[in-house]
């Protein structure tokens, strides 16, 4: 069964896995995601490799900042915070993992039925998620990212009412679904 995760939730997952440290490499964030999945018998996407593949394919095919045979240990979370928020969501299915562009639009009635089915949010909760995304954009755009301490990031997350429960909310039980 396909799965989707809003981009602000992907970023929140990354931030919690990194303990707010945006200097952490994406490779380390992925390693921590894999540990979370294994320890908690859960997965982000439809398999335990989806979170890893989402970033690897994105860097290679969409952003073009890496070659197929290159690692991503030199890409830091701070390097892609704003890029993540430029997307609407990520989508996972049997054909792969990819980012959904923010500019995609659907008929409103169909769209909100789709939002509830895809993300588990009713229209009110979805609108709150959009406001959260805007606050995240403002926070990270207004910061000198090289000066941003993990404590400040975690305090911000607390202020916008995002907790580590996002890890559970955006994952599914078992090795795959």
PDB file of C-alpha atoms in Angstrom, residues 99-158:
ATOM      1  CA  UNK A  99       8.961  14.207  -3.690  1.00  0.00           C
ATOM      2  CA  UNK A 100       5.647  15.784  -4.715  1.00  0.00           C
ATOM      3  CA  UNK A 101       6.058  19.340  -5.967  1.00  0.00           C
ATOM      4  CA  UNK A 102       4.368  22.128  -3.990  1.00  0.00           C
ATOM      5  CA  UNK A 103       2.844  23.529  -7.181  1.00  0.00           C
ATOM      6  CA  UNK A 104       0.604  20.537  -7.847  1.00  0.00           C
ATOM      7  CA  UNK A 105      -3.054  21.443  -7.401  1.00  0.00           C
ATOM      8  CA  UNK A 106      -6.192  19.367  -7.339  1.00  0.00           C
ATOM      9  CA  UNK A 107      -9.883  20.067  -7.242  1.00  0.00           C
ATOM     10  CA  UNK A 108     -10.581  21.203  -3.650  1.00  0.00           C
ATOM     11  CA  UNK A 109     -13.221  18.565  -2.845  1.00  0.00           C
ATOM     12  CA  UNK A 110     -11.121  15.732  -4.214  1.00  0.00           C
ATOM     13  CA  UNK A 111      -7.995  17.235  -2.677  1.00  0.00           C
ATOM     14  CA  UNK A 112      -9.240  17.174   0.918  1.00  0.00           C
ATOM     15  CA  UNK A 113     -10.621  13.651   0.564  1.00  0.00           C
ATOM     16  CA  UNK A 114      -7.190  12.719  -0.784  1.00  0.00           C
ATOM     17  CA  UNK A 115      -5.434  14.520   2.096  1.00  0.00           C
ATOM     18  CA  UNK A 116      -7.409  12.574   4.670  1.00  0.00           C
ATOM     19  CA  UNK A 117      -6.811   9.274   2.896  1.00  0.00           C
ATOM     20  CA  UNK A 118      -3.114   9.934   2.169  1.00  0.00           C
ATOM     21  CA  UNK A 119      -1.990  11.655   5.350  1.00  0.00           C
ATOM     22  CA  UNK A 120      -4.727  10.920   7.909  1.00  0.00           C
ATOM     23  CA  UNK A 121      -5.549  14.623   8.419  1.00  0.00           C
ATOM     24  CA  UNK A 122      -8.954  16.206   8.144  1.00  0.00           C
ATOM     25  CA  UNK A 123      -9.187  19.653   6.521  1.00  0.00           C
ATOM     26  CA  UNK A 124      -8.727  21.515   9.826  1.00  0.00           C
ATOM     27  CA  UNK A 125      -5.637  19.525  10.818  1.00  0.00           C
ATOM     28  CA  UNK A 126      -4.239  19.861   7.305  1.00  0.00           C
ATOM     29  CA  UNK A 127      -4.623  23.655   7.465  1.00  0.00           C
ATOM     30  CA  UNK A 128      -2.795  23.609  10.822  1.00  0.00           C
ATOM     31  CA  UNK A 129      -0.024  21.604   9.152  1.00  0.00           C
ATOM     32  CA  UNK A 130       0.214  24.284   6.445  1.00  0.00           C
ATOM     33  CA  UNK A 131       0.566  26.972   9.112  1.00  0.00           C
ATOM     34  CA  UNK A 132       3.248  24.886  10.818  1.00  0.00           C
ATOM     35  CA  UNK A 133       5.092  24.596   7.520  1.00  0.00           C
ATOM     36  CA  UNK A 134       4.986  28.364   7.077  1.00  0.00           C
ATOM     37  CA  UNK A 135       6.381  28.879  10.581  1.00  0.00           C
ATOM     38  CA  UNK A 136       9.167  26.398   9.818  1.00  0.00           C
ATOM     39  CA  UNK A 137      10.022  28.243   6.591  1.00  0.00           C
ATOM     40  CA  UNK A 138      10.126  31.574   8.409  1.00  0.00           C
ATOM     41  CA  UNK A 139      12.222  30.189  11.238  1.00  0.00           C
ATOM     42  CA  UNK A 140      14.864  28.622   9.019  1.00  0.00           C
ATOM     43  CA  UNK A 141      14.927  31.415   6.444  1.00  0.00           C
ATOM     44  CA  UNK A 142      15.370  34.055   9.166  1.00  0.00           C
ATOM     45  CA  UNK A 143      18.294  32.263  10.797  1.00  0.00           C
ATOM     46  CA  UNK A 144      21.966  32.237  10.072  1.00  0.00           C
ATOM     47  CA  UNK A 145      22.012  28.446   9.869  1.00  0.00           C
ATOM     48  CA  UNK A 146      25.678  28.214  10.794  1.00  0.00           C
ATOM     49  CA  UNK A 147      24.830  29.937  14.082  1.00  0.00           C
ATOM     50  CA  UNK A 148      21.757  27.867  14.936  1.00  0.00           C
ATOM     51  CA  UNK A 149      22.257  25.677  18.003  1.00  0.00           C
ATOM     52  CA  UNK A 150      20.392  22.390  18.547  1.00  0.00           C
ATOM     53  CA  UNK A 151      18.761  23.779  21.697  1.00  0.00           C
ATOM     54  CA  UNK A 152      17.239  26.640  19.676  1.00  0.00           C
ATOM     55  CA  UNK A 153      15.860  24.222  17.094  1.00  0.00           C
ATOM     56  CA  UNK A 154      14.307  21.993  19.737  1.00  0.00           C
ATOM     57  CA  UNK A 155      12.840  24.996  21.545  1.00  0.00           C
ATOM     58  CA  UNK A 156      11.293  26.153  18.275  1.00  0.00           C
ATOM     59  CA  UNK A 157       9.824  22.694  17.684  1.00  0.00           C
ATOM     60  CA  UNK A 158       8.299  22.791  21.153  1.00  0.00           C
TER      61      UNK A 158
END
